[in-house]
C-alpha positions as CSV (number, residue, x, y, z in Angstrom):
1,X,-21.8,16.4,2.6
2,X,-23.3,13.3,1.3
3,X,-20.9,11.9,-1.4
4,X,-21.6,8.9,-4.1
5,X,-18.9,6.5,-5.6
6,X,-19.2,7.8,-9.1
7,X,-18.1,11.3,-7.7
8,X,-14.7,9.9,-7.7
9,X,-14.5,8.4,-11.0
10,X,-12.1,9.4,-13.8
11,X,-11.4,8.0,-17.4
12,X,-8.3,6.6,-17.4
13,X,-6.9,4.7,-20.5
14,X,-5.7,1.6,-20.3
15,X,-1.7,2.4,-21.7
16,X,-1.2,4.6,-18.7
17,X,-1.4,1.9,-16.1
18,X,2.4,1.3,-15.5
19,X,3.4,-2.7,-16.2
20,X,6.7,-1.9,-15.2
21,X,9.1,0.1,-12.6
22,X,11.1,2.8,-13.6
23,X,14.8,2.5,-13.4
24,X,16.2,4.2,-11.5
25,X,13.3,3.9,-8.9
26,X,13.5,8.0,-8.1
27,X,13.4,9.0,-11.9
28,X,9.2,8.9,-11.3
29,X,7.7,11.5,-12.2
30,X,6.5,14.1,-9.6
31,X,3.4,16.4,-9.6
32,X,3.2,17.9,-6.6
33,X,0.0,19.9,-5.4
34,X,-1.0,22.8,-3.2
35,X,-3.5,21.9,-1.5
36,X,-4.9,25.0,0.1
37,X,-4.5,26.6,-3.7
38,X,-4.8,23.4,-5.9
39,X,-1.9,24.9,-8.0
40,X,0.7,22.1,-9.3
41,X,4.2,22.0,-10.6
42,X,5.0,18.7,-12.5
43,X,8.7,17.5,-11.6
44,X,10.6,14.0,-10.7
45,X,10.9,12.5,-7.3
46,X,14.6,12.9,-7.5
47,X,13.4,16.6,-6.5
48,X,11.9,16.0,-3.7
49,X,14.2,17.4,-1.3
50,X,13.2,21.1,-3.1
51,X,10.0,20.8,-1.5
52,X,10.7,19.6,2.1
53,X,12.2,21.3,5.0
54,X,14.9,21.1,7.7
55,X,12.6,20.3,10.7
56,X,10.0,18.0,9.3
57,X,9.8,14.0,9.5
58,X,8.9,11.5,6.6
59,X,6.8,9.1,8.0
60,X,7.5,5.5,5.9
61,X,5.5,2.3,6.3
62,X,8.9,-0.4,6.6
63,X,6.3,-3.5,5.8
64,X,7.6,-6.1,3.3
65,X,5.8,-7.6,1.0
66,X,5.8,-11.4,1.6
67,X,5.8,-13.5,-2.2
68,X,2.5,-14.9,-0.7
69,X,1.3,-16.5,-3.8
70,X,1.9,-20.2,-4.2
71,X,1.4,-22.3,-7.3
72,X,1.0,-26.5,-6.7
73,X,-1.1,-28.7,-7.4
74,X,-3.4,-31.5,-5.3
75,X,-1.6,-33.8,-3.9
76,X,-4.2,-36.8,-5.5
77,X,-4.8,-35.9,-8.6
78,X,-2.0,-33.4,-9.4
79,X,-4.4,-30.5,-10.5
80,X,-3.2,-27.3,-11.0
81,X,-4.3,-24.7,-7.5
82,X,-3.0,-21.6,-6.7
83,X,-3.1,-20.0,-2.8
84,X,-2.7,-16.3,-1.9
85,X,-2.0,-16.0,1.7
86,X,-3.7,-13.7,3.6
87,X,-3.6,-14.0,7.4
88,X,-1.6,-15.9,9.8
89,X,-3.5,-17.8,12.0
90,X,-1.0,-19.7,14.1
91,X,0.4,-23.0,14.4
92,X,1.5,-22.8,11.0
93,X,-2.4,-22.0,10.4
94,X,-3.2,-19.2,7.5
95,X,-6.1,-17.6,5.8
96,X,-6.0,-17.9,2.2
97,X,-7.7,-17.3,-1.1
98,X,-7.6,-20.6,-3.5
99,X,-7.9,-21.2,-6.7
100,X,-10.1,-23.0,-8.1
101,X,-12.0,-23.3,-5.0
102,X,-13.6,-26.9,-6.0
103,X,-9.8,-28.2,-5.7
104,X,-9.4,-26.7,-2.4
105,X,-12.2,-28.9,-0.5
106,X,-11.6,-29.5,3.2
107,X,-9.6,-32.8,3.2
108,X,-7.1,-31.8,0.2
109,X,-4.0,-31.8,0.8
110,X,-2.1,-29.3,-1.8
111,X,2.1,-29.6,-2.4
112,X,3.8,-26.8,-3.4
113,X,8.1,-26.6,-4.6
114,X,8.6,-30.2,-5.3
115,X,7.0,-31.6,-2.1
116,X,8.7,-28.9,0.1
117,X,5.9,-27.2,1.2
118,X,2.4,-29.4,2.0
119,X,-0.4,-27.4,3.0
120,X,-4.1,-29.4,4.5
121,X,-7.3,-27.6,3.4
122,X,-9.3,-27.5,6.9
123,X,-12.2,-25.4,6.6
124,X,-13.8,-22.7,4.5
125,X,-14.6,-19.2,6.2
126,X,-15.5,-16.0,5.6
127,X,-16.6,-15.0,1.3
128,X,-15.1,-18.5,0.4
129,X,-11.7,-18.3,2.0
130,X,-10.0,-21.0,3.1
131,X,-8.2,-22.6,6.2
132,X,-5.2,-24.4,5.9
133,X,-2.1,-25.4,8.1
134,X,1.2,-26.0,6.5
135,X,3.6,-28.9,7.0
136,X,7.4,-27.7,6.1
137,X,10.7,-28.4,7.0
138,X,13.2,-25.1,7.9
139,X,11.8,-22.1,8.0
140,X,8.6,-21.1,6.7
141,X,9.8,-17.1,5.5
142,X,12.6,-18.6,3.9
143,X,10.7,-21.1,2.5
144,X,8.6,-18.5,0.8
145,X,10.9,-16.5,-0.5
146,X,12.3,-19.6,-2.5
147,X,9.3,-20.7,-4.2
148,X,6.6,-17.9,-3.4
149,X,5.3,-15.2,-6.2
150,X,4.7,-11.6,-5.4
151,X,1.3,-10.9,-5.3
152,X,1.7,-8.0,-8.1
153,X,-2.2,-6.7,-8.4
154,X,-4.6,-8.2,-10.6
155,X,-4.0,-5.1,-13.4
156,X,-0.2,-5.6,-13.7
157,X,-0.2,-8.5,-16.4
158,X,4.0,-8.5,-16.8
159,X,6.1,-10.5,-15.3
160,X,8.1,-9.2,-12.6
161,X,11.9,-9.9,-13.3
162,X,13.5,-8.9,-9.5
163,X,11.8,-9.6,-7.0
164,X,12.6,-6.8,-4.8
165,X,11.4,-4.3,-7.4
166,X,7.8,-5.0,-5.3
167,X,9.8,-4.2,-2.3
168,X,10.8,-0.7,-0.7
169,X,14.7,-0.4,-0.3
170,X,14.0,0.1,3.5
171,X,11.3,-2.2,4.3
172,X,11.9,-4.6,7.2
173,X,8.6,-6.1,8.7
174,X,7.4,-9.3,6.5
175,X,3.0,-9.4,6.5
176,X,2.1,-7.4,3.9
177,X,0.1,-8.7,0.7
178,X,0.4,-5.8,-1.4
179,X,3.5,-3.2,-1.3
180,X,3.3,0.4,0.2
181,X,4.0,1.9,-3.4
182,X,4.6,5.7,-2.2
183,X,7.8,3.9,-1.1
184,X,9.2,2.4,-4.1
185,X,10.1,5.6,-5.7
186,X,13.3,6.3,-2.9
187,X,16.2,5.0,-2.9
188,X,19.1,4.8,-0.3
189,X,20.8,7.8,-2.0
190,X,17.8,10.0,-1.9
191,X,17.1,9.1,1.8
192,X,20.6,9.6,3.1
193,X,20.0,13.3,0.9
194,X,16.9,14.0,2.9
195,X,18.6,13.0,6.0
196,X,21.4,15.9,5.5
197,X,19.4,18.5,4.9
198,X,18.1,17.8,8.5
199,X,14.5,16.3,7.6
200,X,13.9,13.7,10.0
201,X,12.9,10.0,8.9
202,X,10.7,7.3,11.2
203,X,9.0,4.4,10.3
204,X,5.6,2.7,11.4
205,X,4.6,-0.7,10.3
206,X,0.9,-1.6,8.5
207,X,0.9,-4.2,7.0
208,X,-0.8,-4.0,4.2
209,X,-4.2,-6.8,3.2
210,X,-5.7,-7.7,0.1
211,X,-8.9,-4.8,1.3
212,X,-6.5,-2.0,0.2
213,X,-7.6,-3.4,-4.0
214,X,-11.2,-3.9,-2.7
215,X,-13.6,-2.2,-5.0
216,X,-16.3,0.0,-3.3
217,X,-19.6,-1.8,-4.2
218,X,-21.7,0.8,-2.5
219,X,-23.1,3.7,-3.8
220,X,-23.5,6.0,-0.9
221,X,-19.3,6.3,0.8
222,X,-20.0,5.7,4.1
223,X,-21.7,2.5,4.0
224,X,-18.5,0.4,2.6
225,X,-16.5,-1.4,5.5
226,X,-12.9,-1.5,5.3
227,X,-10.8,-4.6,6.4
228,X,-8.6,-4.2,9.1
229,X,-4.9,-3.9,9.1
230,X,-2.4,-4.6,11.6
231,X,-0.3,-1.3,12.4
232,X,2.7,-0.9,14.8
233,X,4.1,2.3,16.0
234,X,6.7,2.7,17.9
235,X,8.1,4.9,21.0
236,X,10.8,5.8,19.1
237,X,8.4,7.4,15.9
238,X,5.7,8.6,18.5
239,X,8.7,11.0,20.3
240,X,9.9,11.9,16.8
241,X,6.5,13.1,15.3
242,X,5.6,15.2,18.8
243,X,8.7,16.7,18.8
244,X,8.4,17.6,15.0
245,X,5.2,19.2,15.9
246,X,6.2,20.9,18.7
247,X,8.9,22.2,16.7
248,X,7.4,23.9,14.2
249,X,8.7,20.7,11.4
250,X,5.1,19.1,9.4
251,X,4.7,15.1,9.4
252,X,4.6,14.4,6.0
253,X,3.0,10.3,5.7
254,X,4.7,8.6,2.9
255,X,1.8,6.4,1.2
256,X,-1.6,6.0,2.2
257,X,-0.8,3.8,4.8
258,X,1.2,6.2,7.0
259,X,-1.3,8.0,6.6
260,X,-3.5,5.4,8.0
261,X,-1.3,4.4,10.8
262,X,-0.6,8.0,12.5
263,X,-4.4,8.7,11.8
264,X,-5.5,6.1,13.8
265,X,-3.5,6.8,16.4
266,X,-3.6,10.4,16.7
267,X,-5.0,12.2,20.1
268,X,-6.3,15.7,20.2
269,X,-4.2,18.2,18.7
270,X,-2.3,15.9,16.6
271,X,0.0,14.3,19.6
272,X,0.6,10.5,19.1
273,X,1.6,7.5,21.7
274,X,3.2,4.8,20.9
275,X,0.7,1.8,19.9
276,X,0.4,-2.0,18.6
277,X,-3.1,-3.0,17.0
278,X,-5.2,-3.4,14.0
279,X,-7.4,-0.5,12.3
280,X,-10.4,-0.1,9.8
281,X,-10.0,3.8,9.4
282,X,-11.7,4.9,6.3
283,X,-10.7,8.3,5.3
284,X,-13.1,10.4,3.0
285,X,-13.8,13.8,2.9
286,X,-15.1,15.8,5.3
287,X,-12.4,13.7,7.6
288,X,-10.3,16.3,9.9
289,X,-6.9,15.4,9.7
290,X,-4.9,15.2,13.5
291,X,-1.4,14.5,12.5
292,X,0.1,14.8,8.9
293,X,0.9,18.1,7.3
294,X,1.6,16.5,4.0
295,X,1.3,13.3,1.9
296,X,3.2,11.8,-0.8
297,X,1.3,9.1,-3.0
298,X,0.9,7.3,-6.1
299,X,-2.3,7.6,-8.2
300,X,-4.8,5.3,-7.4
301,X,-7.4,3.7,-8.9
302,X,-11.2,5.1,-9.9
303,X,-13.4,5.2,-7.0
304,X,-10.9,3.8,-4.7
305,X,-11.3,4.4,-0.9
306,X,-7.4,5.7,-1.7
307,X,-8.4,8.5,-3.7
308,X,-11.4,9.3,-1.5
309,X,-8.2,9.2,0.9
310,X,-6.5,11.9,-1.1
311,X,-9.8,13.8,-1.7
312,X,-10.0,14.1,2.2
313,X,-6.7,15.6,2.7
314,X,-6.3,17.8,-0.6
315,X,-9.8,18.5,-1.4
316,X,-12.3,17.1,-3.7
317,X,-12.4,19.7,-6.1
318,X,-8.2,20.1,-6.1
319,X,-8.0,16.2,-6.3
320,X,-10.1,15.9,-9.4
321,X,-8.4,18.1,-11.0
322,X,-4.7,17.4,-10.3
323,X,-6.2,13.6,-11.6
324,X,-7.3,15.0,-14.7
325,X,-4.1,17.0,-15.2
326,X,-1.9,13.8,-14.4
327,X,-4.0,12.0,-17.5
328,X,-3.7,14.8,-20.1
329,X,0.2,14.9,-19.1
330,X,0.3,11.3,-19.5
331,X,1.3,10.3,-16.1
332,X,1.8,7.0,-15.3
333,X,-0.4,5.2,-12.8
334,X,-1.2,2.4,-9.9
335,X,1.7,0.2,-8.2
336,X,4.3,1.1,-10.3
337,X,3.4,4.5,-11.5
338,X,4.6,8.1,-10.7
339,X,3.9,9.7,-7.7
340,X,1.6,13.0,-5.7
341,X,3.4,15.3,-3.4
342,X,0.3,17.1,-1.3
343,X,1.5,19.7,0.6
């Protein structure tokens, strides 16, 4: 089925893109969605635990967001630049987007937190990125987290007051440049509830890149290239989802990029191995699904490869729909918005 980019547009209006996270993080709204029927029940995330079973597995991404935007200036002439890191290239080497790009010439040195952190401009690569190595003293991580901003998404125009709002309560693995929102809406107390009722949780890491906002400038789907992401999945999650299956119990990704992960590692018959690696999996429909039974997930943006994601596993016609509802019921939507249970 040949499928265009409009075919997953909706009108959303501007007031219902969320600015802010709820608080508490589980008091989201929930609409969750049959996707064999298409039928939906709108609830909160706090019941959650109504719709699961004992036997399955949550599947969370653990990646942490790293505050990988950097405000300085040249070190010559003390204009204002701005870096987003992207990719670490080693020895102290990163990928990064800069701002303006005429201050970021190869040869400028840039000085970030008072002269703590110095970063040389070496080279410009691919769509205007640039190369730079750092020159720190301590450790770089920490460094970050002292004078580093999150990297909240262009659409989100507030000020984030806590950090850690932009982080899952369980994430672990620093490298990702945007957050795996399906997570934000749990909090300890409603994992350690899942855990009684005897639903198994495991964790993957993909860490997410700046490709996961990247706007689909083609009109025919199948032409647009993702940008790979580095995933890790472990022995421990690869014997926890085969024996889930085996069971009887349904994997159930939390966010898009569980999805991801256990797609791209899925063998025949939905068994999975433990892997390290990076993947450009683009999931539209017509895409037969190995490994998850179910997928929880926050409302994405207009023809977005994510909803084309969700259209996949739920159905086109079911996923437009259950969009349309979510507007009319005033919903809210993107990073810090309510959530999709797809069952």
């Amino acid at each position: 089925m040949s499928m265009k980019t409009h075919d997953f547009f909706y009108d959303l209006p501007q007031e219902l893109i969320a600015q802010e996270p709820i608080e508490p993080r589980d008091h989201s709204r929930l609409l969750s969605v049959n996707r064999v029927t298409g039928e939906w029940e709108d609830t909160v995330f706090t019941e959650l635990p109504r719709f699961l079973r004992p036997g399955d597995c949550l599947i969370l991404n653990d990646s942490r967001v790293l505050p990988a935007r950097l405000y300085g200036q040249r070190k010559d002439t003390g204009g204002a630049v701005e870096l987003l890191l992207l990719h670490p290239q080693g020895n102290d080497c990163w990928e990064v987007l800069a701002g303006p790009g005429k201050k970021a010439r190869p040869g400028t040195t840039l000085t970030f937190g008072g002269g703590k952190l110095e970063a040389d401009v070496l080279d410009i690569v691919d769509e205007g990125n640039r190369l730079v190595r750092f020159r720190y003293e301590g450790n770089f991580y920490a460094l970050l987290e002292e004078i580093g901003q999150m990297p909240l998404p262009h659409y989100i125009t507030h000020k984030l007051k806590n950090k850690e709002r932009y982080q899952t309560v369980y994430s672990r693995e620093s490298g990702s440049a945007a957050a795996p929102t399906a997570g934000l809406h749990f909090t300890q107390e409603l994992l350690d509830r899942i855990r009684e009722m005897g639903v198994s949780i495991g964790f993957v890491t993909l860490h997410v890149g700046l490709g996961t906002f990247r706007p689909v400038k083609v009109d025919e789907i199948t032409h647009h290239k993702m940008h790979a992401e580095h995933y890790e999945l472990s022995e421990t999650t690869a014997a926890l989802i085969n024996r889930t299956r085996e069971t009887g119990g349904r994997v159930i990704a939390v966010g898009t990029t569980s999805c991801r992960t256990l797609e791209s590692v899925g063998l025949r018959g939905g068994r999975v191995e433990a892997s390290e690696g990076w993947t450009d999996i683009f999931i539209y429909p017509g895409y037969s699904f190995q490994v998850i039974d179910g997928l929880i997930t926050n409302f994405h943006l207009p023809e977005s490869t994510l909803i084309m994601l969700v259209s996949a596993f739920a159905g086109y016609d079911h996923t437009m729909a259950a969009y349309r509802h979510a507007v009319e019921q005033r919903y809210r939507f993107f990073s810090f918005g309510d959530a999709m249970l797809l069952l």
